[in-house]
Coordinates of C-alpha atoms and ligand atoms in Angstrom, one line a residue:
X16 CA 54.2 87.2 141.2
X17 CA 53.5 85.2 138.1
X18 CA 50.0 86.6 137.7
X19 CA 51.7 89.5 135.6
X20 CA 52.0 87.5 132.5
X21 CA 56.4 88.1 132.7
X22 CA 59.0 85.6 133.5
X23 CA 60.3 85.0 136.5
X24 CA 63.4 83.0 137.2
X25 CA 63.3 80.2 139.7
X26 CA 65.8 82.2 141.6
X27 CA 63.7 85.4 142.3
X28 CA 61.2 83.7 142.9
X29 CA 63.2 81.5 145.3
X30 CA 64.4 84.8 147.1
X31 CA 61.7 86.6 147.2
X32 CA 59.3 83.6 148.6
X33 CA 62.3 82.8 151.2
X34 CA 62.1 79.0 150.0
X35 CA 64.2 76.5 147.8
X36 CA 64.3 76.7 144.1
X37 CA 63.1 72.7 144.4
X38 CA 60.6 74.2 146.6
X39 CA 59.3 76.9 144.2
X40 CA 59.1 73.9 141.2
X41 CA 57.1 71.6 143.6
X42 CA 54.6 75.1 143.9
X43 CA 54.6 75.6 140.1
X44 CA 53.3 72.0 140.0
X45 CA 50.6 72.6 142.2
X46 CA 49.5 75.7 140.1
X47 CA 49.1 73.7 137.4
X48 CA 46.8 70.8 138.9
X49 CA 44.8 74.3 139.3
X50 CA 44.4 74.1 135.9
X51 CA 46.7 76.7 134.5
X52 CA 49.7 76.9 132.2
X53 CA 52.8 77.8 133.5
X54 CA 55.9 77.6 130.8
X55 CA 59.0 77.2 132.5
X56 CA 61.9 77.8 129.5
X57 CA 65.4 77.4 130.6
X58 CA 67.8 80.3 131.0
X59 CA 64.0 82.5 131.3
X60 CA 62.2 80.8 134.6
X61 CA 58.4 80.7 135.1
X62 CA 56.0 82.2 133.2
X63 CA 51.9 82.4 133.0
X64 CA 50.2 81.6 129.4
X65 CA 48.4 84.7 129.8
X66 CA 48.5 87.2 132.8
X67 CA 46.4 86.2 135.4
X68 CA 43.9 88.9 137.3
X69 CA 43.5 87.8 140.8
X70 CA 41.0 89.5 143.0
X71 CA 41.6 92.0 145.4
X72 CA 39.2 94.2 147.6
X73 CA 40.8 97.8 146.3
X74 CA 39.5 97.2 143.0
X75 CA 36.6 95.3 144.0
X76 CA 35.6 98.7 146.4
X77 CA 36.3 101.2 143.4
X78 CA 33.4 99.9 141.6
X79 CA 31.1 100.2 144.6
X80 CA 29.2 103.5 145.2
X81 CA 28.9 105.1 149.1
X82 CA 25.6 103.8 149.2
X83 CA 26.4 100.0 148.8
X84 CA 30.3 100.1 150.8
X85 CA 28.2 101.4 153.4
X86 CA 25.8 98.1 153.7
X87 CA 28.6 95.8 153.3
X88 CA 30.2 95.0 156.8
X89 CA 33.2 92.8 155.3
X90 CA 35.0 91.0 151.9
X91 CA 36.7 88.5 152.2
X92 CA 38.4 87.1 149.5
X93 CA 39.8 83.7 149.8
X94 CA 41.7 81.5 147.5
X95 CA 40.5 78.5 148.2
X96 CA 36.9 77.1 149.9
X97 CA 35.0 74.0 149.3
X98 CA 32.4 76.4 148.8
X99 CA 31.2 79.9 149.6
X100 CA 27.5 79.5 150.9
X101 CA 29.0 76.8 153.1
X102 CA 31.7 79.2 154.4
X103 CA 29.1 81.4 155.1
X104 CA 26.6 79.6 156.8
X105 CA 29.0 78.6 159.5
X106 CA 29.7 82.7 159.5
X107 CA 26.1 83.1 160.1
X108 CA 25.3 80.4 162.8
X109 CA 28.5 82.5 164.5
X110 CA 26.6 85.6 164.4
X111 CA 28.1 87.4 161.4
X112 CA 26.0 90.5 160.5
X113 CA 24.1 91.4 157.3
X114 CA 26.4 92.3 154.3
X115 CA 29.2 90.0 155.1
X116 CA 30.6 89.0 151.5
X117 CA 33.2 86.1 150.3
X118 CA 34.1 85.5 147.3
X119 CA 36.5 82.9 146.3
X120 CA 38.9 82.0 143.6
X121 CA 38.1 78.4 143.6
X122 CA 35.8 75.9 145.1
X123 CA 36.4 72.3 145.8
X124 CA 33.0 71.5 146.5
X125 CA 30.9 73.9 144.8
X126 CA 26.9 73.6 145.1
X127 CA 24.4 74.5 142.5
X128 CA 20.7 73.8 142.8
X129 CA 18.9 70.4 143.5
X130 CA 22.3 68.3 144.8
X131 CA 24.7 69.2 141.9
X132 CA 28.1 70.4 141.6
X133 CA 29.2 73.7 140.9
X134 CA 32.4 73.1 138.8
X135 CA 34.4 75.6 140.1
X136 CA 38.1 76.1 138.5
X137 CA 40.6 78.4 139.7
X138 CA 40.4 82.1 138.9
X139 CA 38.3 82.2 136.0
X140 CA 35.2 82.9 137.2
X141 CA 32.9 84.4 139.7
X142 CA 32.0 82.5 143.2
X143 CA 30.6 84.9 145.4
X144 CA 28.2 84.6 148.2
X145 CA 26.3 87.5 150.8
X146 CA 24.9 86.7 154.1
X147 CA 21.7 89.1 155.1
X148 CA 19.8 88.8 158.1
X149 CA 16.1 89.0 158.3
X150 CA 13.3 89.7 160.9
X151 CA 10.5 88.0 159.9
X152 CA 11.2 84.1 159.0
X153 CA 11.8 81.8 156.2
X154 CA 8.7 81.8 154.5
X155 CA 9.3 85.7 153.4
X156 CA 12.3 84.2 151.3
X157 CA 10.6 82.3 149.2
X158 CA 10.7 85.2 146.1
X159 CA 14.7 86.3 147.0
X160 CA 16.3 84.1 145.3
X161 CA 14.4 85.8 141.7
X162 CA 15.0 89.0 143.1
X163 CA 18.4 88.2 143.1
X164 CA 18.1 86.7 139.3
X165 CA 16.6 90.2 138.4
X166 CA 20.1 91.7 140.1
X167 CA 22.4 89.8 138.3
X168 CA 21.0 89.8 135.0
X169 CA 21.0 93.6 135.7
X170 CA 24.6 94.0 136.0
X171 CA 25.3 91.3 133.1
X172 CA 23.0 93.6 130.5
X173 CA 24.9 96.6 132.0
X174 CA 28.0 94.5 131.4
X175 CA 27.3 94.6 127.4
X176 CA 25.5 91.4 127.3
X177 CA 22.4 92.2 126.0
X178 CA 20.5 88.9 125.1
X179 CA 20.1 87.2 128.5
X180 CA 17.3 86.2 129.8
X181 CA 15.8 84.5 133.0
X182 CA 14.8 80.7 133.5
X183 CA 12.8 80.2 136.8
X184 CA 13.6 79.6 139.3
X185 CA 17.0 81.7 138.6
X186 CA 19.1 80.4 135.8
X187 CA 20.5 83.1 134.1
X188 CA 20.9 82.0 130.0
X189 CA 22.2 83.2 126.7
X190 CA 20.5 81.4 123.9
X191 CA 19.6 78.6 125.9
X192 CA 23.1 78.4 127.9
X193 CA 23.9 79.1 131.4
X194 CA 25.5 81.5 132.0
X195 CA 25.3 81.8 136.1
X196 CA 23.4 80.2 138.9
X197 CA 21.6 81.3 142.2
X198 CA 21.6 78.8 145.1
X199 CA 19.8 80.7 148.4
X200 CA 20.5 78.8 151.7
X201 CA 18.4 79.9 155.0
X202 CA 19.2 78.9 158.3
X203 CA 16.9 80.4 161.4
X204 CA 13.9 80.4 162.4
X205 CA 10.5 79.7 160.1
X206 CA 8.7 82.9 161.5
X207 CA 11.4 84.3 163.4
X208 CA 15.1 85.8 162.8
X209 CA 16.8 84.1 160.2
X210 CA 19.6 84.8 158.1
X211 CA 19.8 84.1 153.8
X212 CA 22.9 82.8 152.5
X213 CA 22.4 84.4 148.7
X214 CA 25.5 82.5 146.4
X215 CA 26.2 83.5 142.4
X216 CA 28.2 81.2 140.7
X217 CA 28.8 83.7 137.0
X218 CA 31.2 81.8 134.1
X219 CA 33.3 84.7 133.0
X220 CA 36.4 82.7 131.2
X221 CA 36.0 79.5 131.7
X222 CA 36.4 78.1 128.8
X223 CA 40.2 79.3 127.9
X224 CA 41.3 77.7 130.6
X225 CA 39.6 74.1 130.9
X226 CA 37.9 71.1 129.9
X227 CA 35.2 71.5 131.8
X228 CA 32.7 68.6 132.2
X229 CA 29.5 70.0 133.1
X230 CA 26.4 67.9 132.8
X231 CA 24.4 70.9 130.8
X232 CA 24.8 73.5 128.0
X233 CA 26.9 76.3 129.4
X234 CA 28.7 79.7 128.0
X235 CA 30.9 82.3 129.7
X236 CA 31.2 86.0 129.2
X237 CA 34.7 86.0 127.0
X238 CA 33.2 83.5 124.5
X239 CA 29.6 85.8 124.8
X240 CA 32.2 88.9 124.2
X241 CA 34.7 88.0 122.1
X242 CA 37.0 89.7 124.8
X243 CA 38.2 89.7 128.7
X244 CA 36.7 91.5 131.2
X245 CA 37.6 92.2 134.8
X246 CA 36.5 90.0 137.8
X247 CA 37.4 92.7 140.5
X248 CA 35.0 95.3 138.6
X249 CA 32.1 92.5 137.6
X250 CA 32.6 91.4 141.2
X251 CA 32.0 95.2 142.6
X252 CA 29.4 96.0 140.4
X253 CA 27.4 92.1 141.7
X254 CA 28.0 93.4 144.7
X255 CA 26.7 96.6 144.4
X256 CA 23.2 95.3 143.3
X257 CA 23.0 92.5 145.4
X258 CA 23.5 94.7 148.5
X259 CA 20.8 96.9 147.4
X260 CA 18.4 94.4 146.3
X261 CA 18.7 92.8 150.0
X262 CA 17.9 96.3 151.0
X263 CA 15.0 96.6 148.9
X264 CA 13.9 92.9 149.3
X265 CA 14.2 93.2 153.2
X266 CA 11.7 96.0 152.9
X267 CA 9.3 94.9 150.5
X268 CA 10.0 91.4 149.5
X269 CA 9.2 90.7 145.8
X270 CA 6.7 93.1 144.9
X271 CA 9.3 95.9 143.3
X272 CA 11.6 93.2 141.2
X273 CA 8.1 91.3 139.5
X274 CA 8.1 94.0 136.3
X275 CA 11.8 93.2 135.4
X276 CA 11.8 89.5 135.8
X277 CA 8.7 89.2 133.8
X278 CA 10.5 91.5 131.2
X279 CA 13.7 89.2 131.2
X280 CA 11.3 86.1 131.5
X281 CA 13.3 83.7 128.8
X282 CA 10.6 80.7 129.2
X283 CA 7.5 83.2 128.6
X284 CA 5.0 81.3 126.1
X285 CA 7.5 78.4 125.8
X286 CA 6.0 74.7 126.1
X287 CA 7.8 72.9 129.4
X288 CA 7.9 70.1 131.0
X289 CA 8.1 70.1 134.9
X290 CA 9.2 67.6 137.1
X291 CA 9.2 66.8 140.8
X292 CA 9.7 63.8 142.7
X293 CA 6.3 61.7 141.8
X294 CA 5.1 64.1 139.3
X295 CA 5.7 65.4 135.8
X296 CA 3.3 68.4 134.0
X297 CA 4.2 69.7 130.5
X298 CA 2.7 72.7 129.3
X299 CA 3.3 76.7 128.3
X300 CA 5.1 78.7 130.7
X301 CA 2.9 82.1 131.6
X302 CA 5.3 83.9 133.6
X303 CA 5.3 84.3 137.7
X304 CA 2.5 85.4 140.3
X305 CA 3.2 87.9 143.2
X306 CA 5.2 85.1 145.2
X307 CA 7.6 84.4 142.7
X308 CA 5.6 81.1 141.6
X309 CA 5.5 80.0 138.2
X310 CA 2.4 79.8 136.2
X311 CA 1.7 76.7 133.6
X312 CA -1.0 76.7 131.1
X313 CA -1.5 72.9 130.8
X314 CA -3.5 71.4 127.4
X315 CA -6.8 71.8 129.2
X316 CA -6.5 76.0 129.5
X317 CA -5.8 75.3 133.3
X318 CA -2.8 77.4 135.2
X319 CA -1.0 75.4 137.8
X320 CA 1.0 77.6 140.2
X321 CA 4.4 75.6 141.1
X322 CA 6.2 77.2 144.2
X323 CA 10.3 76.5 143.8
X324 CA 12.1 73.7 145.8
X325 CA 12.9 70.2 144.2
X326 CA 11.3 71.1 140.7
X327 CA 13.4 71.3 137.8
X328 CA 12.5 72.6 134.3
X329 CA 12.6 71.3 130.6
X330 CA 12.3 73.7 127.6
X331 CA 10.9 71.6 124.5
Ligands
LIG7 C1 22.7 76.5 140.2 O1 22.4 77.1 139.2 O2 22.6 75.3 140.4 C2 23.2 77.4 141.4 C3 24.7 77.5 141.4 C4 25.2 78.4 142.5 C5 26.8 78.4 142.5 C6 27.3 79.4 143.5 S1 29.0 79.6 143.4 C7 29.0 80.5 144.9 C8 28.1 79.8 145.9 N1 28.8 78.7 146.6 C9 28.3 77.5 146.2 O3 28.7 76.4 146.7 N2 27.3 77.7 145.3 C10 27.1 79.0 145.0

């Protein structure tokens, strides 16, 4: 009821929630340990600093062509989830089929690449996560989660933001800032039926709303535009490209998304340092080979191929 941006006196808000008016304060509380700003003025009642757009499937579907509704089998759209990909791999080991989509308007335990935290406030951002099944094993995921990089920066350039760019594995930056994260989970069988759990974490306006303390150099699409945009239509237009790239990728893996990537490729020609658990190479990014890997030049001319997992990057 709040989300409108008006004032709404404890009293409706009472009546129409069938509850106390010392009830309805207790829930105003709550909203705020979310994070947002709720004026209450006496005489007026409740109201939101700004109007709030939550998301809902209708609009969500409007922004989806026939093509893409038809490979989704379900949305759901929850408030609250310690996280998305978890969510869904517990969909998955149930039997859930391909195209089964939630999204969420928070996360309490939100999980980006290599152990971190997703910081996840309420109803700022994107949290979104697709399950898709595949035939033929684990190993032929190894390239999805750029091909899903390659997706999303789609939609963001479509979106007006022109100067992103990819860093592999799949951060997606603005002038050296991330701007959203890829996390693939797999569960199944190496060379057997298995399903991907693909999750997008994308910053739209997070910074209005919170402090946020995030252990890296971030940005979100309001500060990038000057101006709001809508979560339902980003949200149906991720989803539209995702669902499609599954498509394409179950098909013919990697192979069709390698010219993009390389085009959006932020790192290209850049001097990096890479480190894994007992090792640590610098030296000038060359791009990606047919599996997704990413090529180094090191000081001696040599190129090192370094397949994704536990590495993480440094641009000097
Ligand atoms: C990263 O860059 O470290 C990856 C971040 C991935 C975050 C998304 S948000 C939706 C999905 N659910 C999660 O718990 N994580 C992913």
């Amino acid at each position: 009821m709040l989300s409108d941006g008006a004032f709404h006196s404890g009293a409706e808000l009472a009546k129409h929630l069938n509850i106390s008016r010392t009830a309805v304060w207790k829930h105003i509380r709550k909203l705020e340990q979310t994070g947002l700003h709720v004026f209450a003025v006496p005489g007026k009642g409740y109201c939101l600093a700004q109007p709030l757009e939550l998301l809902a499937a209708e609009p969500v579907l409007a922004h989806m062509d026939t093509a893409a509704r038809n490979l989704l089998s379900h949305l759901e759209i929850l408030i609250s989830v310690d996280s998305t990909n978890n969510h869904l791999l517990n969909q998955a080991r149930a039997g859930c089929a391909s195209g089964y989509a939630c999204v969420a308007e928070e996360q309490t335990a939100g999980r980006g690449r290599r152990g971190r935290n997703w910081v996840s406030p309420f109803a700022c951002n994107l949290y979104i996560s697709l399950l898709w099944r595949f035939a033929n094993g684990i190993s032929y995921l190894s390239g999805l989660s750029l091909a899903v990089g390659v997706a999303i920066t789609k939609v963001l350039k479509e979106t007006g933001l022109e100067a992103i760019g990819l860093k592999w594995p799949n951060d997606i930056l603005w002038q050296g800032r991330k701007l959203a994260g890829i996390l693939v989970d797999v569960t199944g069988e190496v060379s057997g039926p298995c399903a991907a759990i693909v999750g997008v974490g994308i910053n739209v306006n997070m910074a209005a709303a919170h402090p946020v303390a995030i252990d890296q150099s971030w940005t979100d699409i309001e500060t990038i535009l000057g101006h709001r945009i809508s979560r339902n239509m980003l949200l149906g237009r991720v989803l539209q490209e995702l669902l499609i790239t599954m498509k394409v990728y179950e098909q013919e893996g990697l192979k069709p998304f390698i010219g993009l990537w390389t085009k959006w490729d932020a790192i290209a020609g850049k001097k990096v340092t890479l480190s894994s658990s007992n090792n640590i190479t610098v030296g000038v990014a060359r791009g990606i080979d047919v599996s997704g890997a990413l090529i180094l030049e090191n000081n001696k001319g040599d190129l090192i191929f370094f397949h994704h997992g536990e590495v993480s990057m440094r641009l000097h």
